[in-house]
XYZ file of C-alpha atoms in Angstrom:
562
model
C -26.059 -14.994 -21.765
C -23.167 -15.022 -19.627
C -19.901 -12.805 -20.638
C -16.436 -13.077 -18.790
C -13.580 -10.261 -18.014
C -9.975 -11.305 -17.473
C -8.108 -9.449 -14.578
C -6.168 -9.713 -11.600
C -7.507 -11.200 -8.464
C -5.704 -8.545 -5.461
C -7.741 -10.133 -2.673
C -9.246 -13.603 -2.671
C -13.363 -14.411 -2.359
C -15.972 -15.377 -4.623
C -19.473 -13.172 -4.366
C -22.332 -12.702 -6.539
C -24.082 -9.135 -6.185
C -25.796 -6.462 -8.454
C -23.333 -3.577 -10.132
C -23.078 -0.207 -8.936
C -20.723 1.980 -10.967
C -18.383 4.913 -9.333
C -21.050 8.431 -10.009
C -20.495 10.499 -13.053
C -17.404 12.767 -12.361
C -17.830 16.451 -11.521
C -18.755 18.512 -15.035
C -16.046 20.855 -16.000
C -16.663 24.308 -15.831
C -16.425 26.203 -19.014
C -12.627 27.476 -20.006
C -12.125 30.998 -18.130
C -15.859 31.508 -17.128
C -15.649 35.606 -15.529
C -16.249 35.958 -12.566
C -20.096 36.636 -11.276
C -22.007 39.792 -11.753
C -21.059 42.000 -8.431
C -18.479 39.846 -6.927
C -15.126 41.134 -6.742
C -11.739 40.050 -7.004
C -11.334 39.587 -3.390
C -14.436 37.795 -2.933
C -14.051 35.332 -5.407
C -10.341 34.762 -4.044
C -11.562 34.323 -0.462
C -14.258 31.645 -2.059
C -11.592 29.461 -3.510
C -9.648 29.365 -0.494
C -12.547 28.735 1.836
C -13.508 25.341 -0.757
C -9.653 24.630 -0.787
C -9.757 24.306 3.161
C -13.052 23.027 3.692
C -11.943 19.882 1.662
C -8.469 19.431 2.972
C -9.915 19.492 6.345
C -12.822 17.428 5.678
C -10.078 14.681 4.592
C -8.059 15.266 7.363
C -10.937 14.417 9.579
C -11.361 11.490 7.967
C -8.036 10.229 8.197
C -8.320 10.958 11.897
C -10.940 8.282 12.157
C -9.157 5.911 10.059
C -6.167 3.424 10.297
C -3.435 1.995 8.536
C -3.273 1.912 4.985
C -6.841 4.303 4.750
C -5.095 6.914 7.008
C -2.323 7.442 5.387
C -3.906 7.417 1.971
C -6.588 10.279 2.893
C -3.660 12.253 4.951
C -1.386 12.466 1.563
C -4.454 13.224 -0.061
C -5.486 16.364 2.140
C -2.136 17.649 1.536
C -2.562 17.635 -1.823
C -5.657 19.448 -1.466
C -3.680 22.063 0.828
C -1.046 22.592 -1.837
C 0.079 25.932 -1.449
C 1.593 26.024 -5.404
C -1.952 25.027 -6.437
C -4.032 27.207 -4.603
C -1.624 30.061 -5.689
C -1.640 29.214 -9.169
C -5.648 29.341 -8.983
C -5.604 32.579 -7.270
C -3.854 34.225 -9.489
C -6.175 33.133 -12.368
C -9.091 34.427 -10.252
C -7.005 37.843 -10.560
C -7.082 37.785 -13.886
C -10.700 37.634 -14.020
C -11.824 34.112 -14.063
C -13.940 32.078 -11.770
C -13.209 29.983 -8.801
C -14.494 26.536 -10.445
C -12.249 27.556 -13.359
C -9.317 28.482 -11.889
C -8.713 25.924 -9.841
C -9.921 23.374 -12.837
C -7.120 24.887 -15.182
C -4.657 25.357 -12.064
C -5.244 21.865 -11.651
C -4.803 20.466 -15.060
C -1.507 21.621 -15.228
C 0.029 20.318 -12.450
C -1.263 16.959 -13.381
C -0.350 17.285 -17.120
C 3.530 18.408 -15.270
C 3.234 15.080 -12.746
C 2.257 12.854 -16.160
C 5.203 14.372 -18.080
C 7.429 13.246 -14.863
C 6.393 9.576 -15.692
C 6.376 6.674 -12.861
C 4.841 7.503 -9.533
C 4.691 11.318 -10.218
C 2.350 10.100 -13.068
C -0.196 7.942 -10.920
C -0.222 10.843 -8.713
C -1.792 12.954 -11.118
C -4.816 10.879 -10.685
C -5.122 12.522 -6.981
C -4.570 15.997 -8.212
C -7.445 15.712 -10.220
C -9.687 13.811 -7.645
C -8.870 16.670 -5.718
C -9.566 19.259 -8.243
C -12.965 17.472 -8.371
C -13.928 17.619 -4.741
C -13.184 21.209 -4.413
C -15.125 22.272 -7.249
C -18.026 20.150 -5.779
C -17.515 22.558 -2.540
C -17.805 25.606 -4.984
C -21.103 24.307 -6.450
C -22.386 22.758 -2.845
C -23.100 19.541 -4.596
C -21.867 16.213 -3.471
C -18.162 15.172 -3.945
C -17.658 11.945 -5.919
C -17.528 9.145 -3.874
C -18.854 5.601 -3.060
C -22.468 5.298 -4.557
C -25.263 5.028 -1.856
C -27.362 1.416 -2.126
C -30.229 -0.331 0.123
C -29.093 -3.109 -0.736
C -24.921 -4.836 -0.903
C -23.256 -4.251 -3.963
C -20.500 -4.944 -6.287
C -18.405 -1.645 -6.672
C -17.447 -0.951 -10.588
C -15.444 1.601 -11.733
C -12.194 2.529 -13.682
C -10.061 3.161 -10.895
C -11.324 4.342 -7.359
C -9.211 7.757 -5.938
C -7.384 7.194 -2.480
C -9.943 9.316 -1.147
C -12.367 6.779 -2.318
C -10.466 3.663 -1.153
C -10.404 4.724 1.919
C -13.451 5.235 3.395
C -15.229 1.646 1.716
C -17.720 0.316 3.787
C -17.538 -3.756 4.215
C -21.369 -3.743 5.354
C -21.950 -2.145 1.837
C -19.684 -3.044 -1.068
C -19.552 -6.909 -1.771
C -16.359 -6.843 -3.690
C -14.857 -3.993 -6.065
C -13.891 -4.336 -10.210
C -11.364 -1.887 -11.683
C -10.991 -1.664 -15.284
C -7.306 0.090 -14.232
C -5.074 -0.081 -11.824
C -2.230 -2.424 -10.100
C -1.758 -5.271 -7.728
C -0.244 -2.326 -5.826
C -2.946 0.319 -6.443
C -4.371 1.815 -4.071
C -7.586 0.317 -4.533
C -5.630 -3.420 -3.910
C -3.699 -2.579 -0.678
C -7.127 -1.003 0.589
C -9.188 -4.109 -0.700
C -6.745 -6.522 1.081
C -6.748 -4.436 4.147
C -10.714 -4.583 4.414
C -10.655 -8.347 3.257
C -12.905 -7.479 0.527
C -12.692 -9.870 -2.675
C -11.320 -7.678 -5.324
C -10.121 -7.791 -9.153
C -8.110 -4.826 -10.712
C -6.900 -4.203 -14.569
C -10.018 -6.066 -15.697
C -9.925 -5.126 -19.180
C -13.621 -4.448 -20.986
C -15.757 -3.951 -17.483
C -16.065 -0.236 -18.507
C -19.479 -1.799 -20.396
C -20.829 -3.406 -17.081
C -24.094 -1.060 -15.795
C -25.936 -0.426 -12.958
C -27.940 -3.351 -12.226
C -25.777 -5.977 -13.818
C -25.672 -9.098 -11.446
C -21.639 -10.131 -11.770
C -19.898 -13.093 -10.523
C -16.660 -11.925 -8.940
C -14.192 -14.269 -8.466
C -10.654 -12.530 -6.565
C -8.847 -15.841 -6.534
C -8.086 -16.070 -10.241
C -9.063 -12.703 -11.685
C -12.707 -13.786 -13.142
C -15.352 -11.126 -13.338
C -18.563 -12.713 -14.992
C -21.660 -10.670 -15.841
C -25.482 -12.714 -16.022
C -23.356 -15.800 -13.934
C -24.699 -19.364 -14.159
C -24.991 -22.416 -12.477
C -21.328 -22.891 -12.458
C -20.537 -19.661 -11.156
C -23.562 -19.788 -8.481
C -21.746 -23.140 -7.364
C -18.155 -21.568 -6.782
C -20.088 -18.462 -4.828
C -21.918 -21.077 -2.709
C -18.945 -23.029 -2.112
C -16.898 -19.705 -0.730
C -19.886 -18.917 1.279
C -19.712 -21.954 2.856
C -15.930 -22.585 3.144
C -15.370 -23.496 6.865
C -14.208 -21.495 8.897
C -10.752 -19.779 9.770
C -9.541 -20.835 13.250
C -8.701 -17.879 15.333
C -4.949 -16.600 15.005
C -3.666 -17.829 18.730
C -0.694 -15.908 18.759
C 1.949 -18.414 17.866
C 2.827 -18.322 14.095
C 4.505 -22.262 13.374
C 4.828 -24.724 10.435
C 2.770 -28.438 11.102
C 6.530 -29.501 12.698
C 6.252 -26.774 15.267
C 9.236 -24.736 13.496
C 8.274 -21.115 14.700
C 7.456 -18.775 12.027
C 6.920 -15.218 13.838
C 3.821 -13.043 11.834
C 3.784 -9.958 12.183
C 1.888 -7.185 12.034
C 2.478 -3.932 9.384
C 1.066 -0.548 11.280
C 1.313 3.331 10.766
C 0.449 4.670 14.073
C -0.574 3.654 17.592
C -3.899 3.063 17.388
C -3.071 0.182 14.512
C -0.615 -0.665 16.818
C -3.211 -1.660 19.284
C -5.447 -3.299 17.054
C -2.938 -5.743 15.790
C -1.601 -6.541 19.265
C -6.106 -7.478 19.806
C -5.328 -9.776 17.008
C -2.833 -11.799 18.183
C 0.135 -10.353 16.193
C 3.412 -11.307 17.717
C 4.815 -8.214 16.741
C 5.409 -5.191 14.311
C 6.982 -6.288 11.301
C 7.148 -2.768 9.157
C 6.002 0.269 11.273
C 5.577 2.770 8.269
C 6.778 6.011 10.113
C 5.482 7.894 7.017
C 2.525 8.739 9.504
C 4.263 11.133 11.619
C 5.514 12.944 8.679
C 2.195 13.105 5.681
C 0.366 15.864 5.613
C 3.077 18.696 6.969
C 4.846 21.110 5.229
C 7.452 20.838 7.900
C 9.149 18.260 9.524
C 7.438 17.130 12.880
C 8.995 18.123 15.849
C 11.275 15.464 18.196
C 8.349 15.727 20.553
C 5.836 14.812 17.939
C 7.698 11.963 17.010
C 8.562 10.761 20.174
C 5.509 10.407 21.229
C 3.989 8.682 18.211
C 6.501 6.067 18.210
C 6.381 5.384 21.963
C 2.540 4.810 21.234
C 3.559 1.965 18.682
C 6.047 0.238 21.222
C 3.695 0.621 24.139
C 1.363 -1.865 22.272
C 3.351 -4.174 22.111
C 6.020 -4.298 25.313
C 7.937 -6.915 25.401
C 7.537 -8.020 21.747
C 9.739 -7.297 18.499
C 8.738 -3.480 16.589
C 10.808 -3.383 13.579
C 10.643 0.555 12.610
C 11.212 1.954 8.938
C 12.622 5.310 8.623
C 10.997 7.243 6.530
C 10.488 6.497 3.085
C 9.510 9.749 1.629
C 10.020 9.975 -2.193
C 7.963 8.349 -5.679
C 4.324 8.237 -4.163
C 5.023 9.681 -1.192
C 6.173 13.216 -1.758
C 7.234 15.815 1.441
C 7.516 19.211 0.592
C 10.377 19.775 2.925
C 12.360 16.980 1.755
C 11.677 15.487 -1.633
C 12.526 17.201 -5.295
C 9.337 16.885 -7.172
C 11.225 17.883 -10.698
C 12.972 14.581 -10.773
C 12.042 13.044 -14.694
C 11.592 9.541 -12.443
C 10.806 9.789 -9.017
C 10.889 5.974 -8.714
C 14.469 5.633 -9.319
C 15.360 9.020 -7.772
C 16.274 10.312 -4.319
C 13.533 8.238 -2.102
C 14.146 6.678 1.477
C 17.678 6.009 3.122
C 19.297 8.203 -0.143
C 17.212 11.729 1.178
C 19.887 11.732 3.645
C 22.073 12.471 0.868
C 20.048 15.836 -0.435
C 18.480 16.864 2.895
C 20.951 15.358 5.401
C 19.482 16.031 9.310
C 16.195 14.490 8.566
C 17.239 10.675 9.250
C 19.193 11.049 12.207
C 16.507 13.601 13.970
C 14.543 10.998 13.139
C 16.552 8.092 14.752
C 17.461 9.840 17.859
C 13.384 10.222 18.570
C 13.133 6.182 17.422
C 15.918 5.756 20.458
C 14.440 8.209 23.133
C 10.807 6.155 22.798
C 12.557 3.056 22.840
C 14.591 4.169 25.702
C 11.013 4.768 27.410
C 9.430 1.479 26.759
C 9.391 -2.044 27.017
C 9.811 -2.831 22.950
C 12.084 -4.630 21.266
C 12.779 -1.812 18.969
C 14.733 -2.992 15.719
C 15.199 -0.305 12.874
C 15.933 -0.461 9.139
C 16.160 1.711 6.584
C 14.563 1.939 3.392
C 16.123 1.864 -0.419
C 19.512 0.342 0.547
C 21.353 -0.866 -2.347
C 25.400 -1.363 -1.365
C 27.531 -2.972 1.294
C 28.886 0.172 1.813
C 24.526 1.999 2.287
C 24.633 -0.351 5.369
C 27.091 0.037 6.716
C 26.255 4.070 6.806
C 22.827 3.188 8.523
C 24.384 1.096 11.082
C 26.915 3.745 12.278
C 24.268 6.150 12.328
C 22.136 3.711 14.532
C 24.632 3.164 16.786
C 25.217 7.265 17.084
C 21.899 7.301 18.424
C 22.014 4.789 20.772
C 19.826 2.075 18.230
C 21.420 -1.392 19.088
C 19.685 -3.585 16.351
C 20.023 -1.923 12.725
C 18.901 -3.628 9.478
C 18.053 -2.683 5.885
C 15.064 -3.419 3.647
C 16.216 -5.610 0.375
C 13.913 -3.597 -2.346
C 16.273 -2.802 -5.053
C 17.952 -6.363 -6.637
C 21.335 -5.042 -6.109
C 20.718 -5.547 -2.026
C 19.274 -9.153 -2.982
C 22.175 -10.077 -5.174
C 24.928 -8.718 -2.391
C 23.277 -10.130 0.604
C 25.618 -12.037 1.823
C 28.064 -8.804 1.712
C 25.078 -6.292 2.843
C 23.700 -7.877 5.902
C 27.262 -8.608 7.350
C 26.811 -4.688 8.048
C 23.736 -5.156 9.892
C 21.983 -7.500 12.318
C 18.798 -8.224 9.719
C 16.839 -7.590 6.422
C 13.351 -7.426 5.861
C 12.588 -7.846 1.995
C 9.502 -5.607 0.422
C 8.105 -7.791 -2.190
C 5.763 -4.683 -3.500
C 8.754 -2.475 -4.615
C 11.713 -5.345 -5.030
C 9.131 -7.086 -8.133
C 8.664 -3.636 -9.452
C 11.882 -3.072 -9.630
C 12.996 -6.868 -10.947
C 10.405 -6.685 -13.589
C 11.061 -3.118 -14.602
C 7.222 -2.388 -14.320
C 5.750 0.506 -12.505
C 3.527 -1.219 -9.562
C 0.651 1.105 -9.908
C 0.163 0.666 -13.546
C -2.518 -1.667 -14.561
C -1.109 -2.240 -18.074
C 1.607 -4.047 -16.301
C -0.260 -5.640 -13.800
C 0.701 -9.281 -14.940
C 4.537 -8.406 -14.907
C 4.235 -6.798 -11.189
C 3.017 -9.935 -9.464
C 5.565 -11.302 -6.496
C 4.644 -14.694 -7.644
C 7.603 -13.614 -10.822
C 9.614 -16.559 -10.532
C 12.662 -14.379 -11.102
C 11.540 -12.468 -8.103
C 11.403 -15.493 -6.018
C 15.061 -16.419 -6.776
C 16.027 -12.923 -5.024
C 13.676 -13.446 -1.974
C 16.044 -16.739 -1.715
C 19.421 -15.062 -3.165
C 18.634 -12.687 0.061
C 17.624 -15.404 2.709
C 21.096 -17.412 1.653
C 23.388 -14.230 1.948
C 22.118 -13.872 5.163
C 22.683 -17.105 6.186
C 26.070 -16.932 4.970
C 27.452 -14.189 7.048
C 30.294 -15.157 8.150
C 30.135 -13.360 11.718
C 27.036 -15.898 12.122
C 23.601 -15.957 10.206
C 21.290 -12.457 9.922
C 17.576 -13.512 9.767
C 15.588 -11.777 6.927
C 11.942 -11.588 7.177
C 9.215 -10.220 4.549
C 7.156 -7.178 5.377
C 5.849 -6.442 1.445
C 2.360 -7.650 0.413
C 3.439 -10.737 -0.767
C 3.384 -12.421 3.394
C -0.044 -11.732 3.184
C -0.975 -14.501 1.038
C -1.397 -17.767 2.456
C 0.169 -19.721 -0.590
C 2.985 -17.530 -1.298
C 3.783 -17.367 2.712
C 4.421 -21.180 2.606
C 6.840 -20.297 -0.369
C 8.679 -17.379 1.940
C 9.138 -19.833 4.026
C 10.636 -22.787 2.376
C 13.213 -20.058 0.882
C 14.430 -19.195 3.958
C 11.961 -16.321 5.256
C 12.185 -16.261 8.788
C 9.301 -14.221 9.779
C 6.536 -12.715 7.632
C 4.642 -9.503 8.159
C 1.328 -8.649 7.057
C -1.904 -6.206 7.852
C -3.712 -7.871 10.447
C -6.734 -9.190 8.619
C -4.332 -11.602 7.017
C -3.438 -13.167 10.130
C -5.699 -16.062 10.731
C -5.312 -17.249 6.969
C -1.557 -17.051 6.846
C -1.628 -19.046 10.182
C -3.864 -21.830 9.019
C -2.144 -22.797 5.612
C 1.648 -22.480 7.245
C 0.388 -25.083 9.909
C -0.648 -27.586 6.972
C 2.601 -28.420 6.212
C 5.889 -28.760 7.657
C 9.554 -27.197 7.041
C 10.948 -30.035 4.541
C 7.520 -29.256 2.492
C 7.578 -25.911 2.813
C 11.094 -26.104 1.111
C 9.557 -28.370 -1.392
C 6.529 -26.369 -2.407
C 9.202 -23.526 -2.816
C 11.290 -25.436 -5.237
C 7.946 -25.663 -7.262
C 7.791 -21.717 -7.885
C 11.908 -21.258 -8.126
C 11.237 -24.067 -11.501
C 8.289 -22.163 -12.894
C 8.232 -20.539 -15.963
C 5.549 -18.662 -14.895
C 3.621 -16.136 -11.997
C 0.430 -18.254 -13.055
C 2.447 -21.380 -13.260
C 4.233 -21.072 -10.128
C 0.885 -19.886 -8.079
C -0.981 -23.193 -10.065
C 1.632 -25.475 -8.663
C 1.843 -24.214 -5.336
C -1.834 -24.215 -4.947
C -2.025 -27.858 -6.172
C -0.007 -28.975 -3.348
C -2.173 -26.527 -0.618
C -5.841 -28.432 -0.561
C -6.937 -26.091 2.152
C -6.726 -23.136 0.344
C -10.264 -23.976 -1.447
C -11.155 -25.694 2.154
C -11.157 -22.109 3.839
C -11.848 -20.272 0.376
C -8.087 -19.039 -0.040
């Protein structure tokens, strides 16, 4: 008999596939176990610190082979794993007279029982401290590290939440589609999902029962996770497989009237660069410059980031690469320039405001943004993050134009920025709105937490209204009108980029997978429908009720199984 499991769909498809569930997690060791008969304290210290490295460099290595979203999740991750507090803590444990598996377990737990007491993002960090924890002591033993389970045959990926570790290094070829019981429309295991184009459901309370074996229905569009599917369900998964097929992405982003609508492409390092620029993307929308910086205890040298930015703008001469200074802070913590004892990292010193605490940082960091875009052929534009006054962009700009940047902007996260457009982009020559953190921050609800997955969706009709309140203040300007694009999650969704549109949106910006879909759906309708379709969502009561509507109006969405 069939059973059904609510969640949220992260990343559309409909599949049918046997379960395999995330491996049992690494056994603790017992409480203080001594150390081993014959093996001294030295020993046992250099044991713990050879497993400590070993893992951080076996995640380094993979991040060097991956891109994007996956690289920068398994580069934060082997810096945890480097952690000098951590390993110090466990060594002097091992001093005392305890074990290596031990130490580090108990070392471990307490920084992650400090990170949940901080609350926000320092609390979904905890998550990677123990991942971590586990994958060393899995060195100690010489037993596998937890990971993605082996099968002959595709499967559907079950677990509670998946580590970034884990998230990043999913097959395609292999895993079908992936079920969380936790987790956000922001997790990890969504952006990663999206990026891989992998149908995906997260907070889908009650799956925790679903076994090895199970044959599930998984349905990413609306949430729907069905175990023992039927006829109804083998229909819909038929249907998807044989959905016609996306045209290829020509280049040229425009509505069925021919009114241009740039996309974009969102990239962390050179080689993404590339591989958006082989996928037709007219552009960098949000080059993350968090990649230059993750996975240092110091800040990266003028050299270092000259040349990693000049290997973004080289892949795309000629076209429009809209940098983001770094946006260190929350869940993305730099031990040279981020307070980790703030009680709530999310609304603490994070992106354009570290100037304030660590000032030096930003405008080393501009000047290199100038001297690569001095050396190539870019359009480089460059906004900074977490900008919520007038008076926050008008700082930027100055400091721009003190490093020879001619085109400044600001990101519109925080609602303050949305509500004072008008007044905020008058001190800059655009804004580029990121839907992930300005819903979490509308709706008060922490984007990585799956209890509040429903509330952290950028279909929010109150979140909407700000995506227009910004488009309209930037039209407004009275010095003439500032364009404001979308670089956040939400321009990767075909229905909800017809939406960004008819508010205003003047470009959207997206991973690169998302291209050809995007590009279909806008070309469906034109700009006085786009508007329309828009109104739809701005009158919803509703996330569900706004997406229902807007679908209803977008036939080809269940055409090309959107």
């Amino acid at each position: 008999m069939s059973e059904s499991f609510a969640g949220v769909g992260v990343s559309a498809g409909r599949v049918i596939g046997p379960v395999r569930r995330m491996p049992d997690p690494i056994i603790a060791p017992a409480d203080g176990a001594p150390l081993p008969a014959g093996v001294s304290i030295e020993e046992e210290s250099a044991r713990l610190a050879q497993a400590t490295a070993a893992v951080a460099a076996g995640l380094k290595e993979r991040s060097a082979a991956a891109t994007g979203d996956a690289a920068a999740v398994l580069k934060a991750t082997a810096l945890m794993a480097s952690d000098r507090t951590l390993l110090k803590s466990a060594t002097k444990l091992v001093a005392s007279g305890t074990n290596a598996e031990s130490a580090i377990w108990e070392a471990a737990e307490a920084v992650a029982m400090q990170l949940t007491g901080l609350g926000g993002y320092m609390a979904e960090r905890a998550t990677d401290v123990l991942d971590v924890r586990s994958r060393i002591v899995a060195q100690l033993r010489g037993v596998p590290a937890p990971g993605i389970p082996d099968s002959d045959e595709p499967f559907v990926l079950c677990a509670v939440d998946l580590a970034p570790a884990d998230t990043a290094t999913l097959d395609p070829a292999r895993v079908l589609a992936l079920v969380t019981s936790d987790g956000g429309p922001q997790s990890h295991t969504a952006i990663i999902a999206r990026s891989l184009g992998l149908p995906a459901i997260v907070a889908a309370s009650g799956t925790t029962v679903l076994s090895d074996g199970d044959i599930l229905f998984v349905d990413g569009i609306d949430g729907t996770v069905v175990r023992a599917p039927g006829a109804e369900e083998e229909a819909l998964a038929q249907a998807y497989a044989s959905r016609v097929a996306l045209p290829e992405f020509n280049g040229s982003g425009a509505l069925k009237d021919g009114h241009a609508v740039p996309l974009l492409a969102n990239v962390g390092s050179g080689a993404d660069a590339q591989t958006a620029a082989a996928a037709g993307a007219q552009g960098v929308g949000l080059l993350r410059t968090e990649f230059c910086f993750l996975g240092r205890d110091t800040e990266p040298s003028h050299e270092d980031q000259v040349s990693a930015y000049k290997a973004v703008f080289d892949a795309f001469g000629g076209s429009k690469v809209v940098v983001r200074t770094l946006d260190a802070g929350a869940d993305k913590p730099l031990p040279f320039l981020t307070d980790d004892s703030e009680p709530n990292p999310a609304l603490g010193v994070r992106g354009y405001r570290t100037d304030g605490s660590v000032p030096g940082v930003l405008d080393r960091q501009l000047k290199a943004i100038a001297e690569a875009a001095d050396g190539s052929a870019a359009d480089v534009w460059t906004m900074a993050p977490m900008i919520s006054t007038p008076a926050e962009a008008a700082a930027f700009a100055a400091m721009c134009k003190d490093a020879g940047l001619k085109t400044p902007g600001v990101m519109v996260e925080v609602p303050s920025a949305a509500l004072l457009a008008r007044q905020v982009c008058a001190e800059v020559d655009f804004a580029s709105i990121g839907t992930n953190d300005l819903t979490q921050y509308t709706m008060a609800a922490d984007r990585q937490l799956g209890a509040l997955a429903a509330l952290n969706d950028p279909w929010q009709p109150a979140v909407l209204h700000l995506i227009k309140a910004t488009c309209d203040g930037g039209a407004a300007v009275e010095s003439g009108p500032r364009p404001v694009g979308v670089c956040g999650e939400a321009a990767a969704d075909p229905a909800l980029a017809v939406v960004l549109v008819g508010l205003g949106v003047a470009t959207l910006s997206m991973n690169r997978r998302a291209l050809p879909a995007v590009a279909a759906i806008l070309k469906t309708v034109d700009l006085p429908g786009a508007r329309r379709i828009a109104e739809l969502a701005l009158n919803a009561a509703s996330a569900d009720d706004a997406r229902n509507a807007v679908r209803n109006e977008l036939p080809e969405l269940d055409m090309f199984g959107l």
